[in-house]
Amino acid sequence: MEKLILPDIPHLRHIDVYEMRGGYQALKKALGMKPDDVIEEVKKSNLRGRGGACFPTGLKWSFMPKQTTKPKYLCANGDESEPGTFKDRAIFEFNPHLFIEGAIIAAYAMGVKTIYTYVRGEYAKWITLLQKAVDDAYAKNYLGENILGSSFSIELYSHKGAGAYICGEESALMNSLEGDRGYPRVKPPFPAQNGLWGCPTTINNIETLANVPIIINKGWEWYSQIGAPKHPGTLLYGISGHVNKPGIYELPTGVLLTDLIYKYAGGVLGNKKIKAVIPGGSSTMWLRGDEIDGVKMDAESLKAAGTAIGTGGVIVMDEDTDILKILTRITHFYHHESCGQCTPCREGCGWMEKILNRFLEGEGTMEDVDLLLDVANNIEGNTICALGDAAAWPVQSFIKKFRDEFERRAKKTPSMKKPVKPPHLVTLEV
Amino acid sequence: MAKITIDGKQLEVDNKLTIIQVALEHGIAIPHFCWHPRLSVAGNCRICLVEVEKFPKLVIACATQVTDGMVVKTNSPKVVNAREAVMEFLLINHPLDCPICDEAGECKLQDYAYKFSEGVSRFDFEKVRKPKRVELGPNVMLDVERCIMCSRCVRFCDEIAKKPQLVFIQRADHVELTTFPGENLDHPYSMNTIDLCPVGALTSRDFRFKARVWEMSSTDTVCPGCARGCNMKMWVRNNEVLRLTPRYNPEVNDYWMCDYGRLNTFKYVNAENRIKAPLIRKEGVLANQTDSGLVEVGWDEAIAKVASELKSFDEDEIAGLCSAFATNEDNYLFVKLMNMLGVKNIAFLQHLIEGDEDDILIRADKTPNNRGVREVGLTSSINGSGWEIILRRIDEGTIKALYVIDDDPGADPRVAETLARLDFFVVHASNENDTTKLADVVLSSSTYAEKHGTFTNFQGRVQRIRPAVTTAEQDRALDGFAMSRLDKFGAHNDRWMQGPKCDARPTWRILTCVANALGAKWKHNTVEDVFNEIAATTESFKGMSYMKLGLRGMLLKTKVEVVAAPIHA
């Protein structure tokens, strides 16, 4: 299968090479189309968001109001902070112009005049790489006033985040861009009505936008044939954990999870058995090693398997892994990253971490497991944004699938909470 | 319009409203911490989660607009469970210091814990510790551990006071409220954050640890700090005013009041320098540094003295000074008394602090009844120069006697020099001041905290004040006071029931006594009689009665000179 996003072309990040290989042709083609036709093309292609929620991209674009006196914005979300996820970074490094071209086409389709690219603050090196590409695109008039002699003008700014996971949540991202605390907003209103500075805004993931030039170049019919019909295209699967060749693999959607691990990532380290797999970034539900056979990597198939494609970040854990420690570490991450705005997530994440730590210390009991599940259930669905769910899902799925882990490690001695028998009284005979 | 159903109740409502607004309007209680009718929707506390049919998840009632056909359940098992969960979450890191917390007794978290919580915590870890005593500003103290991060205070400063001084820092259960670097919570409305705070995180540095809420009585009255006349509650224990809090009146002050009014309009009621009984200057009693040369006498003696002295002067030799600090009733009877004596030299003092005003509440006119004085009889003689003319005539020796009610003209040293030339000087005063030092007779008058009456604010709104503190002649149980639990159930020898009482009378009553001593036959037994007379004789008060004034007051029936701007445009 041909690689579309990250083809094996040396120096593709340089604009000359990118142009030589047909870069920015899709933009030229799009500028010759009506904006609505561009949206229609993307709609028909069935492109779905690569940021985790798999929302149909064309449909999202069509929510932007046509008649408005307010400026419209496009935010390109490169905050990429979900543990196990490092695909957008590869785009910034190896093919930044594909993303830039896609963002410009998206802006043209929606009548946007300003694009903000929000890049994870820790990506210092990649921000520099992206900025170089942006500067080159300006120099060649792909960005700026009246691009390529058209009447369409577009500005693109790259903004560096300050190190908060929550700023990858689209409404917290907008608050952060506005200079406010990175708090997610209550929805509705949705960004298309009331987004950045109260104006119509669309937020797309970097990888999503990188797919757009391909669709415009090759047409929706060609694109929609790739991979799983309801979730077409290629994905940048990021595989980490106990595999021989961890990294980014660009493959069609719907590839077998086992193929991904054994065929592409070189199999499990030391040929060990797999104990668990997290299929789509740390917030997705866990799979047991014995239930990955036949599981395909696309939105529908993973949903049927009780989990989600998420960001396509696959984490493989071999049979010797202390998975309870992993779950505790993941929960620590969500506790640390909870923005603290709404009650269930702010208080619940810390509580879950405390209970899990008690298990690691050998002090946990099976009542604690029931409590842990209850806390997770009380967080899920009751919060402002999806971070609460992201913290609850791994815990819920772990308890469902690895209850034996808890049983094995639960404290055997009687709990301290139970009343201790009073000491025996001895009567001395005189 | 939208037809919706809440808990089986079918309602037809404005579809711009949210579920919580509709519910509260129709008497359906939905618990809420972060939501406030005048602040933007934050949606962070999650206690208002309700079930809406056909919605996959519970929704927050504060942020969900009603739509036609919506079916809402506020007490389904799912909702009850979610509420319990939110309460449990809120309490896991909340300190259990209710027994020493000022908010106890009026704490939303405490109330909801009794109402919606299981009463048992499953959290058996150490709580997150945070600073307990943070001076956020001159008037507000913060206990960070008690904060539930509802952000009401932050939004109040941003949106109402327009002074963004507060902010959250840190994340998750380590979030802390604080001020921006280099900032203090020191704007003129900072103490409203204390009222807004649903827990005991923000407390008043003035009131902290002074009393438990249930020990105090609260009386609906009006702030005399400026011409706005903010509606407020006066909190009294042991016959001592301990704090003032704003009372909702959308026409006047909405939910707010300023820190100045809250802190400065009750301390003189409790002050050491209260005049505790009528005073007369007697020959042979010399004034020294500690003593004004005045001796305490009974009411009969003092009033007889005033009457006989007033009789000894011609009408042109007497002048009178009304007061914008006194009530409509006080001023009305004062003008009536002056008219009876044929006195034409009547004036009142303005107390303006130019520039000390804003477009929220604070007015430059620092008296509560300026408008009222002009309405009840002084319209012709009020031209600003009236008082100057009176002073000149005192200097010339043509005016020899002066009658002042509830004001302090002697505070101006130049005026004090003039007043010293008077042959007879009678003053109604509640506290010792520069004027009482010069007086021949001081009649101990009640403060606004000890009497009934009305003020007319700058908008022309006539509003009632009510007594919260008793004087020697009053009895809490008999005189219709707001009662605390101690008032009702405290034993007679309960030490909280003891309290100093001044032998003071309201100015209107003193004036009635003086008039009757001068031969009039006034029959004003209550201040309501006086008000009814005003309503009967003064065009702009026509149709008003104490009953009708109620808790929100009524507008004068005149062309309003000062257009009442909405508090929040």
CSV table of C-alpha atoms in Angstrom, one decimal, chain A residues 25-418:
chain,number,residue,atom,x,y,z
A,25,GLN,CA,-1.2,21.2,-6.7
A,26,ALA,CA,-4.3,20.3,-4.6
A,27,LEU,CA,-4.4,23.9,-3.4
A,28,LYS,CA,-4.3,25.2,-6.9
A,29,LYS,CA,-7.0,22.8,-7.9
A,30,ALA,CA,-9.1,23.8,-4.8
A,31,LEU,CA,-8.8,27.5,-5.6
A,32,GLY,CA,-10.4,26.7,-8.9
A,33,MET,CA,-13.4,25.1,-7.2
A,34,LYS,CA,-16.3,26.6,-5.4
A,35,PRO,CA,-15.7,26.5,-1.6
A,36,ASP,CA,-18.9,24.5,-1.2
A,37,ASP,CA,-17.7,22.0,-3.7
A,38,VAL,CA,-14.5,21.5,-1.7
A,39,ILE,CA,-16.6,20.8,1.4
A,40,GLU,CA,-18.8,18.4,-0.6
A,41,GLU,CA,-15.7,16.6,-1.9
A,42,VAL,CA,-14.4,16.1,1.7
A,43,LYS,CA,-17.9,15.0,2.9
A,44,LYS,CA,-18.2,12.4,0.2
A,45,SER,CA,-14.7,11.1,0.9
A,46,ASN,CA,-16.0,10.1,4.4
A,47,LEU,CA,-12.8,11.5,6.0
A,48,ARG,CA,-13.2,11.3,9.7
A,49,GLY,CA,-11.3,13.3,12.4
A,50,ARG,CA,-8.0,11.8,13.5
A,51,GLY,CA,-7.9,13.5,16.9
A,52,GLY,CA,-9.8,10.7,18.6
A,53,ALA,CA,-13.5,11.3,18.2
A,54,CYS,CA,-13.7,10.3,14.5
A,55,PHE,CA,-16.2,13.0,13.7
A,56,PRO,CA,-16.9,13.4,9.9
A,57,THR,CA,-14.7,16.2,8.8
A,58,GLY,CA,-16.8,17.5,5.9
A,59,LEU,CA,-19.9,17.6,8.1
A,60,LYS,CA,-18.0,19.6,10.7
A,61,TRP,CA,-16.9,22.1,8.1
A,62,SER,CA,-20.5,22.5,6.9
A,63,PHE,CA,-21.5,23.7,10.4
A,64,MET,CA,-19.6,26.9,9.8
A,65,PRO,CA,-22.1,29.7,9.1
A,66,LYS,CA,-22.1,30.9,5.5
A,67,GLN,CA,-23.5,34.3,6.3
A,68,THR,CA,-21.8,36.1,9.1
A,69,THR,CA,-20.2,39.4,9.8
A,70,LYS,CA,-17.8,37.9,12.2
A,71,PRO,CA,-14.4,36.6,11.2
A,72,LYS,CA,-14.1,32.9,11.0
A,73,TYR,CA,-11.2,30.8,12.4
A,74,LEU,CA,-9.6,27.5,11.8
A,75,CYS,CA,-7.6,26.0,14.7
A,76,ALA,CA,-5.2,23.2,13.8
A,77,ASN,CA,-4.8,21.0,16.8
A,78,GLY,CA,-1.2,19.8,17.2
A,79,ASP,CA,-1.3,19.7,21.0
A,80,GLU,CA,-0.9,15.9,20.8
A,81,SER,CA,-0.5,15.0,24.4
A,82,GLU,CA,-2.3,11.7,24.8
A,83,PRO,CA,0.2,9.1,26.1
A,84,GLY,CA,1.1,6.7,23.3
A,85,THR,CA,0.5,9.2,20.6
A,86,PHE,CA,3.2,10.8,18.5
A,87,LYS,CA,1.9,10.9,14.9
A,88,ASP,CA,1.4,14.7,14.4
A,89,ARG,CA,5.0,15.1,15.4
A,90,ALA,CA,6.0,12.9,12.5
A,91,ILE,CA,4.0,15.2,10.1
A,92,PHE,CA,5.7,18.3,11.5
A,93,GLU,CA,9.1,16.6,10.9
A,94,PHE,CA,8.7,14.8,7.6
A,95,ASN,CA,5.8,16.4,5.7
A,96,PRO,CA,4.8,19.7,7.2
A,97,HIS,CA,3.7,21.2,3.9
A,98,LEU,CA,1.0,18.5,3.4
A,99,PHE,CA,-0.6,19.7,6.6
A,100,ILE,CA,-0.1,23.4,5.7
A,101,GLU,CA,-1.7,22.8,2.2
A,102,GLY,CA,-4.6,20.9,3.8
A,103,ALA,CA,-5.1,23.7,6.3
A,104,ILE,CA,-5.2,26.3,3.5
A,105,ILE,CA,-7.7,24.3,1.5
A,106,ALA,CA,-9.9,23.9,4.6
A,107,ALA,CA,-9.7,27.6,5.3
A,108,TYR,CA,-10.6,28.3,1.7
A,109,ALA,CA,-13.6,25.9,1.9
A,110,MET,CA,-14.9,27.5,5.0
A,111,GLY,CA,-14.2,31.2,4.2
A,112,VAL,CA,-11.6,31.4,7.0
A,113,LYS,CA,-9.0,34.1,6.9
A,114,THR,CA,-6.9,33.1,9.9
A,115,ILE,CA,-5.5,29.7,10.9
A,116,TYR,CA,-4.0,29.1,14.3
A,117,THR,CA,-1.8,26.0,14.7
A,118,TYR,CA,-1.6,25.1,18.4
A,119,VAL,CA,1.5,23.0,18.9
A,120,ARG,CA,2.3,21.1,22.1
A,121,GLY,CA,4.8,23.1,24.1
A,122,GLU,CA,7.2,20.2,24.6
A,123,TYR,CA,7.6,19.9,20.8
A,124,ALA,CA,10.3,22.6,20.8
A,125,LYS,CA,12.2,21.1,17.9
A,126,TRP,CA,9.1,20.4,15.8
A,127,ILE,CA,7.8,23.9,16.3
A,128,THR,CA,11.0,25.2,14.7
A,129,LEU,CA,10.5,22.7,11.8
A,130,LEU,CA,6.9,23.7,11.3
A,131,GLN,CA,7.7,27.4,11.5
A,132,LYS,CA,10.4,27.0,8.8
A,133,ALA,CA,7.8,25.4,6.5
A,134,VAL,CA,5.3,28.1,7.3
A,135,ASP,CA,7.9,30.8,6.4
A,136,ASP,CA,8.7,29.0,3.2
A,137,ALA,CA,5.0,28.8,2.3
A,138,TYR,CA,4.6,32.5,2.9
A,139,ALA,CA,7.7,33.2,0.7
A,140,LYS,CA,6.1,31.3,-2.1
A,141,ASN,CA,2.7,33.0,-1.6
A,142,TYR,CA,0.9,29.9,-0.6
A,143,LEU,CA,0.1,31.9,2.5
A,144,GLY,CA,-0.4,35.6,2.8
A,145,GLU,CA,-2.2,38.2,0.6
A,146,ASN,CA,-4.0,37.0,-2.5
A,147,ILE,CA,-2.4,33.6,-2.6
A,148,LEU,CA,-1.3,32.4,-6.0
A,149,GLY,CA,-2.9,35.4,-7.6
A,150,SER,CA,-6.3,34.6,-6.4
A,151,SER,CA,-8.6,36.9,-4.4
A,152,PHE,CA,-8.2,34.7,-1.4
A,153,SER,CA,-5.9,35.8,1.5
A,154,ILE,CA,-4.9,33.6,4.4
A,155,GLU,CA,-2.8,34.0,7.5
A,156,LEU,CA,-1.3,31.1,9.5
A,157,TYR,CA,0.1,31.5,13.0
A,158,SER,CA,1.8,28.8,15.0
A,159,HIS,CA,1.2,29.0,18.7
A,160,LYS,CA,3.2,27.1,21.3
A,161,GLY,CA,1.3,25.5,24.2
A,162,ALA,CA,2.5,25.7,27.7
A,163,GLY,CA,2.5,22.1,28.7
A,164,ALA,CA,-1.1,21.2,29.6
A,165,TYR,CA,-2.8,18.1,28.3
A,166,ILE,CA,-6.2,19.7,28.6
A,167,CYS,CA,-5.3,22.3,26.0
A,168,GLY,CA,-5.7,19.6,23.4
A,169,GLU,CA,-9.4,19.6,24.2
A,170,GLU,CA,-10.8,21.9,21.6
A,171,SER,CA,-12.5,24.5,23.8
A,172,ALA,CA,-9.7,24.7,26.3
A,173,LEU,CA,-7.4,25.1,23.3
A,174,MET,CA,-9.4,28.2,22.3
A,175,ASN,CA,-9.3,29.6,25.8
A,176,SER,CA,-5.6,29.1,25.9
A,177,LEU,CA,-5.2,30.8,22.5
A,178,GLU,CA,-7.2,33.7,23.9
A,179,GLY,CA,-4.8,34.0,26.8
A,180,ASP,CA,-7.1,32.5,29.4
A,181,ARG,CA,-6.7,29.6,31.7
A,182,GLY,CA,-7.0,26.3,29.7
A,183,TYR,CA,-10.5,25.5,30.9
A,184,PRO,CA,-12.8,23.6,28.6
A,185,ARG,CA,-16.0,25.4,27.8
A,186,VAL,CA,-19.5,24.2,28.5
A,187,LYS,CA,-21.1,23.0,25.3
A,188,PRO,CA,-23.4,24.1,23.7
A,189,PRO,CA,-22.6,26.6,22.2
A,190,PHE,CA,-20.4,24.7,19.9
A,191,PRO,CA,-17.3,26.3,18.3
A,192,ALA,CA,-18.9,26.6,14.8
A,193,GLN,CA,-21.4,29.1,16.4
A,194,ASN,CA,-19.3,30.5,19.2
A,195,GLY,CA,-15.7,29.7,19.2
A,196,LEU,CA,-12.4,31.6,19.3
A,197,TRP,CA,-13.2,35.1,20.6
A,198,GLY,CA,-16.9,34.3,20.2
A,199,CYS,CA,-16.5,33.8,16.4
A,200,PRO,CA,-17.3,30.8,14.2
A,201,THR,CA,-14.4,28.4,14.6
A,202,THR,CA,-13.5,24.9,13.4
A,203,ILE,CA,-10.9,22.8,15.2
A,204,ASN,CA,-9.3,20.0,13.2
A,205,ASN,CA,-6.5,17.6,14.1
A,206,ILE,CA,-3.1,18.0,12.2
A,207,GLU,CA,-3.4,14.5,10.6
A,208,THR,CA,-7.0,15.2,9.5
A,209,LEU,CA,-5.9,18.3,7.6
A,210,ALA,CA,-3.0,16.4,6.1
A,211,ASN,CA,-5.5,14.1,4.4
A,212,VAL,CA,-7.3,16.9,2.7
A,213,PRO,CA,-4.8,17.6,-0.2
A,214,ILE,CA,-4.8,13.9,-1.0
A,215,ILE,CA,-8.6,13.8,-1.3
A,216,ILE,CA,-8.6,16.9,-3.5
A,217,ASN,CA,-5.9,15.6,-5.7
A,218,LYS,CA,-7.2,12.1,-6.2
A,219,GLY,CA,-10.9,12.6,-5.7
A,220,TRP,CA,-13.3,11.3,-3.1
A,221,GLU,CA,-14.1,8.1,-4.9
A,222,TRP,CA,-10.5,7.0,-4.9
A,223,TYR,CA,-9.9,8.0,-1.3
A,224,SER,CA,-13.1,6.3,0.0
A,225,GLN,CA,-11.9,3.0,-1.4
A,226,ILE,CA,-8.9,2.9,1.0
A,227,GLY,CA,-9.3,0.8,4.1
A,228,ALA,CA,-12.5,0.4,6.1
A,229,PRO,CA,-15.5,1.8,4.1
A,230,LYS,CA,-17.0,3.8,7.0
A,231,HIS,CA,-13.6,5.1,8.2
A,232,PRO,CA,-11.5,5.3,5.1
A,233,GLY,CA,-8.0,6.4,4.4
A,234,THR,CA,-4.7,5.6,6.0
A,235,LEU,CA,-3.8,6.1,9.6
A,236,LEU,CA,-0.5,6.9,11.3
A,237,TYR,CA,-0.5,4.1,13.8
A,238,GLY,CA,1.9,4.8,16.6
A,239,ILE,CA,3.1,1.6,18.3
A,240,SER,CA,4.9,1.7,21.5
A,241,GLY,CA,5.6,-0.7,24.4
A,242,HIS,CA,7.0,-4.2,24.2
A,243,VAL,CA,7.5,-4.5,20.4
A,244,ASN,CA,10.7,-5.0,18.5
A,245,LYS,CA,10.2,-2.0,16.2
A,246,PRO,CA,8.2,0.7,17.9
A,247,GLY,CA,7.3,3.7,15.8
A,248,ILE,CA,4.9,5.3,13.3
A,249,TYR,CA,3.4,3.0,10.7
A,250,GLU,CA,1.2,4.4,7.9
A,251,LEU,CA,-1.3,1.8,7.0
A,252,PRO,CA,-4.9,1.7,5.8
A,253,THR,CA,-7.7,1.8,8.4
A,254,GLY,CA,-9.0,-1.6,9.3
A,255,VAL,CA,-5.7,-3.4,9.4
A,256,LEU,CA,-5.5,-6.3,11.8
A,257,LEU,CA,-4.2,-5.3,15.2
A,258,THR,CA,-2.2,-8.5,15.2
A,259,ASP,CA,-0.7,-7.6,11.8
A,260,LEU,CA,0.3,-4.3,13.2
A,261,ILE,CA,2.1,-5.9,16.1
A,262,TYR,CA,3.6,-8.9,14.5
A,263,LYS,CA,3.9,-8.1,10.8
A,264,TYR,CA,4.9,-4.4,10.9
A,265,ALA,CA,6.2,-3.7,14.4
A,266,GLY,CA,8.4,-6.9,14.4
A,267,GLY,CA,6.5,-8.8,17.1
A,268,VAL,CA,6.8,-8.8,20.8
A,269,LEU,CA,10.1,-8.3,22.5
A,270,GLY,CA,11.7,-11.6,23.4
A,271,ASN,CA,8.8,-13.4,21.7
A,272,LYS,CA,6.8,-13.1,24.9
A,273,LYS,CA,3.0,-13.4,25.1
A,274,ILE,CA,0.9,-10.3,25.1
A,275,LYS,CA,-0.8,-9.5,28.4
A,276,ALA,CA,-2.7,-6.4,27.3
A,277,VAL,CA,-3.1,-3.9,24.5
A,278,ILE,CA,-4.3,-0.3,24.7
A,279,PRO,CA,-5.4,0.3,21.1
A,280,GLY,CA,-5.9,4.0,20.7
A,281,GLY,CA,-4.0,6.1,23.2
A,282,SER,CA,-4.0,5.9,27.0
A,283,SER,CA,-7.7,6.9,27.4
A,284,THR,CA,-9.1,4.0,25.4
A,285,MET,CA,-10.4,0.8,26.9
A,286,TRP,CA,-7.9,-2.0,27.4
A,287,LEU,CA,-7.9,-5.3,25.5
A,288,ARG,CA,-6.7,-8.5,27.0
A,289,GLY,CA,-3.9,-10.3,25.1
A,290,ASP,CA,-6.2,-13.2,24.4
A,291,GLU,CA,-8.9,-11.0,22.7
A,292,ILE,CA,-6.9,-9.2,20.1
A,293,ASP,CA,-7.1,-11.9,17.4
A,294,GLY,CA,-9.2,-10.7,14.5
A,295,VAL,CA,-9.6,-7.2,15.9
A,296,LYS,CA,-9.4,-4.6,13.1
A,297,MET,CA,-8.1,-1.1,13.6
A,298,ASP,CA,-10.9,1.2,12.5
A,299,ALA,CA,-13.6,3.1,14.4
A,300,GLU,CA,-16.4,0.6,13.9
A,301,SER,CA,-14.4,-2.6,14.5
A,302,LEU,CA,-12.9,-1.3,17.7
A,303,LYS,CA,-16.2,0.0,18.9
A,304,ALA,CA,-17.6,-3.5,18.5
A,305,ALA,CA,-14.6,-4.8,20.5
A,306,GLY,CA,-15.6,-2.5,23.3
A,307,THR,CA,-12.9,0.1,22.8
A,308,ALA,CA,-12.0,2.9,20.4
A,309,ILE,CA,-9.6,3.8,17.7
A,310,GLY,CA,-8.8,7.1,19.5
A,311,THR,CA,-5.6,8.5,18.1
A,312,GLY,CA,-4.3,5.1,16.8
A,313,GLY,CA,-1.6,5.0,19.5
A,314,VAL,CA,-1.2,1.3,20.3
A,315,ILE,CA,0.5,0.4,23.5
A,316,VAL,CA,1.6,-3.3,23.8
A,317,MET,CA,2.3,-4.9,27.2
A,318,ASP,CA,3.9,-8.3,27.4
A,319,GLU,CA,3.1,-11.1,29.9
A,320,ASP,CA,5.7,-9.8,32.5
A,321,THR,CA,4.3,-6.4,32.7
A,322,ASP,CA,3.0,-5.0,36.0
A,323,ILE,CA,-0.1,-3.7,34.3
A,324,LEU,CA,-1.6,-2.5,37.6
A,325,LYS,CA,1.4,-0.2,37.8
A,326,ILE,CA,0.7,1.0,34.3
A,327,LEU,CA,-2.9,1.7,35.1
A,328,THR,CA,-1.8,3.6,38.2
A,329,ARG,CA,0.6,5.6,36.1
A,330,ILE,CA,-2.1,6.4,33.5
A,331,THR,CA,-4.5,7.5,36.3
A,332,HIS,CA,-1.7,9.6,37.8
A,333,PHE,CA,-1.4,11.3,34.4
A,334,TYR,CA,-5.1,12.2,34.2
A,335,HIS,CA,-5.1,13.3,37.9
A,336,HIS,CA,-2.1,15.5,37.1
A,337,GLU,CA,-3.7,16.9,34.0
A,338,SER,CA,-7.3,17.4,35.2
A,339,CYS,CA,-7.8,21.1,34.8
A,340,GLY,CA,-9.6,21.3,38.1
A,341,GLN,CA,-12.7,23.1,36.8
A,342,CYS,CA,-15.5,20.6,37.4
A,343,THR,CA,-16.1,18.6,40.5
A,344,PRO,CA,-16.2,14.9,39.4
A,345,CYS,CA,-12.9,15.0,37.5
A,346,ARG,CA,-11.1,17.4,39.8
A,347,GLU,CA,-11.8,15.3,42.9
A,348,GLY,CA,-12.4,11.9,41.4
A,349,CYS,CA,-9.1,11.5,39.5
A,350,GLY,CA,-7.0,12.0,42.6
A,351,TRP,CA,-9.2,9.6,44.6
A,352,MET,CA,-8.8,6.9,41.9
A,353,GLU,CA,-5.0,7.4,42.0
A,354,LYS,CA,-5.0,7.1,45.8
A,355,ILE,CA,-6.9,3.8,45.7
A,356,LEU,CA,-4.6,2.4,43.0
A,357,ASN,CA,-1.5,3.4,44.9
A,358,ARG,CA,-2.9,1.6,47.9
A,359,PHE,CA,-2.9,-1.6,45.8
A,360,LEU,CA,0.7,-1.0,44.7
A,361,GLU,CA,1.6,-0.7,48.4
A,362,GLY,CA,-0.1,-4.0,49.0
A,363,GLU,CA,-2.8,-2.5,51.2
A,364,GLY,CA,-5.8,-2.7,48.8
A,365,THR,CA,-8.8,-4.8,49.4
A,366,MET,CA,-11.5,-6.1,47.1
A,367,GLU,CA,-13.9,-3.5,48.6
A,368,ASP,CA,-11.5,-0.9,47.3
A,369,VAL,CA,-12.0,-2.3,43.8
A,370,ASP,CA,-15.7,-1.9,44.0
A,371,LEU,CA,-15.2,1.6,45.3
A,372,LEU,CA,-12.7,2.4,42.5
A,373,LEU,CA,-15.3,1.3,39.9
A,374,ASP,CA,-18.0,3.3,41.5
A,375,VAL,CA,-15.7,6.4,41.5
A,376,ALA,CA,-14.9,5.9,37.9
A,377,ASN,CA,-18.6,5.4,37.1
A,378,ASN,CA,-19.4,8.6,38.9
A,379,ILE,CA,-16.9,10.6,36.9
A,380,GLU,CA,-17.9,9.2,33.5
A,381,GLY,CA,-20.4,11.3,31.6
A,382,ASN,CA,-20.8,13.9,34.4
A,383,THR,CA,-18.1,16.3,33.4
A,384,ILE,CA,-17.7,19.4,31.3
A,385,CYS,CA,-15.3,17.7,28.8
A,386,ALA,CA,-14.0,14.3,27.9
A,387,LEU,CA,-11.0,14.3,30.2
A,388,GLY,CA,-13.2,12.8,32.9
A,389,ASP,CA,-14.2,10.0,30.6
A,390,ALA,CA,-10.6,9.5,29.5
A,391,ALA,CA,-9.7,9.0,33.1
A,392,ALA,CA,-12.6,6.7,33.8
A,393,TRP,CA,-12.4,4.4,30.8
A,394,PRO,CA,-9.1,2.8,31.4
A,395,VAL,CA,-10.0,2.1,35.0
A,396,GLN,CA,-13.4,0.7,34.1
A,397,SER,CA,-12.1,-1.6,31.4
A,398,PHE,CA,-9.2,-2.7,33.5
A,399,ILE,CA,-11.5,-3.8,36.4
A,400,LYS,CA,-13.7,-5.6,33.9
A,401,LYS,CA,-10.9,-7.4,32.2
A,402,PHE,CA,-8.2,-7.8,34.8
A,403,ARG,CA,-10.1,-8.2,38.1
A,404,ASP,CA,-7.8,-11.1,38.8
A,405,GLU,CA,-4.9,-8.7,39.0
A,406,PHE,CA,-6.6,-7.0,41.9
A,407,GLU,CA,-7.5,-10.3,43.5
A,408,ARG,CA,-4.0,-11.5,43.3
A,409,ARG,CA,-2.7,-8.4,45.0
A,410,ALA,CA,-5.4,-7.7,47.5
A,411,LYS,CA,-4.4,-7.7,51.1
A,412,LYS,CA,-5.0,-11.1,52.6
A,413,THR,CA,-4.7,-10.1,56.2
A,414,PRO,CA,-7.8,-8.7,57.9
A,415,SER,CA,-8.5,-5.1,57.1
A,416,MET,CA,-7.5,-2.5,59.6
A,417,LYS,CA,-11.0,-1.2,59.6
A,418,LYS,CA,-12.4,-4.3,61.3
